[in-house]
mmCIF file of C-alpha atoms in Angstrom:
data_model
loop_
_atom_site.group_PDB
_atom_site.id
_atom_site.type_symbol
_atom_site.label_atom_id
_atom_site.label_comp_id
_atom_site.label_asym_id
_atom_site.label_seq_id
_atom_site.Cartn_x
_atom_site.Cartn_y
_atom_site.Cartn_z
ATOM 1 C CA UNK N 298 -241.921 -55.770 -183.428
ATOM 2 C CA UNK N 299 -240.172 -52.422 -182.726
ATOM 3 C CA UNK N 300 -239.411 -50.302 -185.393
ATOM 4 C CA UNK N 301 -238.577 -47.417 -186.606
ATOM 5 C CA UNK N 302 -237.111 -43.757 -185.030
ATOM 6 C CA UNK N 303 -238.209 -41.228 -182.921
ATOM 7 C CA UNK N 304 -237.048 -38.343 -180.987
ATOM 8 C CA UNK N 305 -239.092 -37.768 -177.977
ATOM 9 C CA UNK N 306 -237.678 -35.365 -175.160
ATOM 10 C CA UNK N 307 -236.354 -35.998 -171.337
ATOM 11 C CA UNK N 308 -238.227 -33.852 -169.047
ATOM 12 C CA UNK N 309 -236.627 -32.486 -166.144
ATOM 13 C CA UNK N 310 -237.429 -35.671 -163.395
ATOM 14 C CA UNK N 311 -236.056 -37.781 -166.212
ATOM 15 C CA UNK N 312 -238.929 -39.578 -167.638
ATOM 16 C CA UNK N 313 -238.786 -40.035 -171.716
ATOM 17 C CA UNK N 314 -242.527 -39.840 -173.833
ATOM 18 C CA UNK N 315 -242.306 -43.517 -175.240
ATOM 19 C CA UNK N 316 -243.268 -43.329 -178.876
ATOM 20 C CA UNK N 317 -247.237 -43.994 -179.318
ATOM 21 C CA UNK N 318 -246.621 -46.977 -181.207
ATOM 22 C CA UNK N 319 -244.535 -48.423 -178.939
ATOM 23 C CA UNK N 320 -246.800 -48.278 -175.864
ATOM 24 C CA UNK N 321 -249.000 -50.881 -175.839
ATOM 25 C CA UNK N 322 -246.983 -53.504 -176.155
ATOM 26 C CA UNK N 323 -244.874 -51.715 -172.877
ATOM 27 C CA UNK N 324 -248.069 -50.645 -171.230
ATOM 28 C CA UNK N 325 -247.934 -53.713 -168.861
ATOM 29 C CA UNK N 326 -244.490 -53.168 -167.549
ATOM 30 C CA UNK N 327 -240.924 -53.042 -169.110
ATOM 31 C CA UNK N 328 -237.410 -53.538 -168.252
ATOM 32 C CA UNK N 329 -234.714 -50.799 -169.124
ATOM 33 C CA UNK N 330 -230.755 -51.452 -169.064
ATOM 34 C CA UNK N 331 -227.461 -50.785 -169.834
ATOM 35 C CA UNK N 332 -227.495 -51.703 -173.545
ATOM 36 C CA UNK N 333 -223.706 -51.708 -175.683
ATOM 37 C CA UNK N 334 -222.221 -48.591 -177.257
ATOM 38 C CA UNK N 335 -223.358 -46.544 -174.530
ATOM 39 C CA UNK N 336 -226.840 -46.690 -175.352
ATOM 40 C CA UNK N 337 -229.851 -48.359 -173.260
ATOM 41 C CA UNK N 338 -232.109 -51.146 -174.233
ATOM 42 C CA UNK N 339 -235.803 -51.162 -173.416
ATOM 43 C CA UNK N 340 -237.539 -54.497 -173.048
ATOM 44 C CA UNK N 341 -241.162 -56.049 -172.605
ATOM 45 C CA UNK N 342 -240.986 -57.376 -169.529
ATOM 46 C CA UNK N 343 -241.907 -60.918 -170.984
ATOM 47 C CA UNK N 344 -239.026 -60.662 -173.885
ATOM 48 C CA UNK N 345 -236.541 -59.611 -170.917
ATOM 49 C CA UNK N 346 -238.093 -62.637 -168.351
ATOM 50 C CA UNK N 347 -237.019 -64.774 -171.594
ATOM 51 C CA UNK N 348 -233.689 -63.053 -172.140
ATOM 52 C CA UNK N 349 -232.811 -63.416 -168.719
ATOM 53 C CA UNK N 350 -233.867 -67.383 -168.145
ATOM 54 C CA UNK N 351 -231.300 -67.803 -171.668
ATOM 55 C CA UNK N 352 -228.701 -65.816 -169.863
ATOM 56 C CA UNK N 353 -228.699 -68.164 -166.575
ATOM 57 C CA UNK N 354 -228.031 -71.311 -169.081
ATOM 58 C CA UNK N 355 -224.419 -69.909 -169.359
ATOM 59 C CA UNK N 356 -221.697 -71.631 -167.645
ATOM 60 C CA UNK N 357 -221.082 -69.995 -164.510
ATOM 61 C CA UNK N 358 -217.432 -71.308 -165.437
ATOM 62 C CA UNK N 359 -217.360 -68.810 -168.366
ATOM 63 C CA UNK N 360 -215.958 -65.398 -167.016
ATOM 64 C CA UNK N 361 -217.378 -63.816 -170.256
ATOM 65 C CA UNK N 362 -220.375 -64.955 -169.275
ATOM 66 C CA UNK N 363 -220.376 -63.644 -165.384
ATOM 67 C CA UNK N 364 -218.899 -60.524 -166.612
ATOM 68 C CA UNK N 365 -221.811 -59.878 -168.807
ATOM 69 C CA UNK N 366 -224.361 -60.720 -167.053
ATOM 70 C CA UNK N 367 -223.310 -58.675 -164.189
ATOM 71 C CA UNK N 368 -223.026 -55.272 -166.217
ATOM 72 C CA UNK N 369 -226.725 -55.795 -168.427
ATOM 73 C CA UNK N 370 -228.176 -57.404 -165.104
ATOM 74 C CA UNK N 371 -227.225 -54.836 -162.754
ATOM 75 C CA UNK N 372 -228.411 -51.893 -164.352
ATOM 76 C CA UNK N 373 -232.032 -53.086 -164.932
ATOM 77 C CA UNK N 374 -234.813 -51.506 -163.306
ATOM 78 C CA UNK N 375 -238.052 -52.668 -164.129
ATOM 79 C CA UNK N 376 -240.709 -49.512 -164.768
ATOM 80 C CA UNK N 377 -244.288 -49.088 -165.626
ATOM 81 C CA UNK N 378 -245.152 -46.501 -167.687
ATOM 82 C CA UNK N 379 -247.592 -43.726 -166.566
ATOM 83 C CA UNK N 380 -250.835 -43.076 -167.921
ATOM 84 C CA UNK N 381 -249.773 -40.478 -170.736
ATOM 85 C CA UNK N 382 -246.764 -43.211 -172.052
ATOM 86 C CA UNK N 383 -243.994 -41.483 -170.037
ATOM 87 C CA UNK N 384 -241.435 -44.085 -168.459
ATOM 88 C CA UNK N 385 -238.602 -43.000 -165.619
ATOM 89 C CA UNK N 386 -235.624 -43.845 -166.848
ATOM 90 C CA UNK N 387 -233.421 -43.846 -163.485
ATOM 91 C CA UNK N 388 -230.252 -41.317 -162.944
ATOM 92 C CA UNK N 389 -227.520 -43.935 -162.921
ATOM 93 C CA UNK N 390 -228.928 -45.226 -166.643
ATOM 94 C CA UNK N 391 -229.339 -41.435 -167.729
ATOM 95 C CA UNK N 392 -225.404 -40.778 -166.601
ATOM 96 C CA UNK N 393 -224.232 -44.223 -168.560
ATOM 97 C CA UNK N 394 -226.026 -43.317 -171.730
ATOM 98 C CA UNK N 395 -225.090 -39.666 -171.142
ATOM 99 C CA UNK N 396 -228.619 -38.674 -172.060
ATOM 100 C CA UNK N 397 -229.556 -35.118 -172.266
ATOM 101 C CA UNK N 398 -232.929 -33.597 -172.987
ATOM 102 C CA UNK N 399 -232.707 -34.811 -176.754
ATOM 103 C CA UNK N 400 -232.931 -38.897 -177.335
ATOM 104 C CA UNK N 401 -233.357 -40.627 -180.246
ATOM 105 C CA UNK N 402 -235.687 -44.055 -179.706
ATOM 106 C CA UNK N 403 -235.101 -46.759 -181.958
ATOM 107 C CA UNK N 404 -237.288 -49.760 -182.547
ATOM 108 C CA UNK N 405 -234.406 -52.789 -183.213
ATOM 109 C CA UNK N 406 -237.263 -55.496 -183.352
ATOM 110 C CA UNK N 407 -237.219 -57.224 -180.084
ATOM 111 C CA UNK N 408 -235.920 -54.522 -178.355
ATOM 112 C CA UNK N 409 -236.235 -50.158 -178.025
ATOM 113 C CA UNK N 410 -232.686 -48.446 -177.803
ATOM 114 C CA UNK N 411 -232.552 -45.141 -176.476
ATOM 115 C CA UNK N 412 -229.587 -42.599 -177.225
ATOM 116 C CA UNK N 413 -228.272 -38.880 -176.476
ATOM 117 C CA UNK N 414 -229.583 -37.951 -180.124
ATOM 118 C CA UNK N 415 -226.017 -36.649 -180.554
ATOM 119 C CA UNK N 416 -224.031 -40.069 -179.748
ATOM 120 C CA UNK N 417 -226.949 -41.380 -182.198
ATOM 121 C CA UNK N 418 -226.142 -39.157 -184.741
ATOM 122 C CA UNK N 419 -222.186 -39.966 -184.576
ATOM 123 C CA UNK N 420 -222.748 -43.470 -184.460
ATOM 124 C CA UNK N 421 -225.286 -43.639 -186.971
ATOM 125 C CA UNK N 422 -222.555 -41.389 -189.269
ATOM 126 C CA UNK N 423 -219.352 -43.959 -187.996
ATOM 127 C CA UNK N 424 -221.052 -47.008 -189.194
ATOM 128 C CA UNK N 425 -223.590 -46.019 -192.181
ATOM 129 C CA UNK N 426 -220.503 -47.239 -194.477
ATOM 130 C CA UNK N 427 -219.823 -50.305 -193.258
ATOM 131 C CA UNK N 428 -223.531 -51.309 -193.441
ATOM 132 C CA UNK N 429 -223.530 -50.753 -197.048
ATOM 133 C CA UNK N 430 -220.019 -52.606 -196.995
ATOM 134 C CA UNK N 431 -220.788 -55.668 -195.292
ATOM 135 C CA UNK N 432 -224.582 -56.719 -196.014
ATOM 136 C CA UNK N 433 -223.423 -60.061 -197.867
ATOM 137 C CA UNK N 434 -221.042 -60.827 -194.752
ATOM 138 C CA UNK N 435 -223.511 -60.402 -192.006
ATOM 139 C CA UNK N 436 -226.288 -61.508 -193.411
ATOM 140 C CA UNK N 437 -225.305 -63.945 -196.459
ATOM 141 C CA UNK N 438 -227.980 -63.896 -199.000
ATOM 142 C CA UNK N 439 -230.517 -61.017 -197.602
ATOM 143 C CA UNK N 440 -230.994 -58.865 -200.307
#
């Protein structure tokens, strides 16, 4: 399980330092995409192989269900990190998360998200509220 925050740095050919506890469980390959609110989603390559095989039960019917499988499918790019933990995350990703030299990783369980540690920060600030508003309604009975 992925947890936790970090705040590694882009280097200059656009490969991100994955966090050291994250690495093992990436070290055999990983897929990264277009994830929602701008950020991108990092997965094992076995949790996204699952993901995907759940996403091709949808009703081809559904245009929901082309639509988003087009935009998360498109922008993957499977990588392998290097041998110090360092990943490539590709130029077209970097533009649609609008990453700069600062990120901010986030373990979400299942999943990594990386952000422009700025578009973190403002999102993190825009919804902080309504977590603490709406724990009963998302998750009846949690705490």
């Amino acid at each position: 399980m992925f947890l936790g925050t970090h705040n590694p740095k882009l280097d200059e050919k656009g490969r991100l330092f994955l966090p050291a506890k994250f690495r093992d469980r990436l070290a055999d390959g990983l897929v990264v995409t277009r994830g929602q609110e701008r950020c991108l989603y990092v997965f094992p390559m076995d949790e996204f192989v699952r993901l995907a095989g759940q996403m091709q039960q949808a009703p081809t019917t559904s245009k929901a269900a082309r639509d988003y499988m087009r935009v998360f499918l498109s922008g993957a790019s499977d990588e392998v990190p290097d041998k110090q933990g360092r990943v490539t995350i590709p130029a077209a990703l970097r533009e649609y998360a609008g990453l700069s030299k600062d990120c901010t990783v986030i373990g979400t369980g299942a999943r990594v998200e990386v952000w422009d540690s700025a578009a973190w920060n403002a999102y993190l600030e825009s919804t902080e509220q309504a977590f603490s508003d709406q724990s009963e309604e998302v998750i009846p009975g949690l705490l």
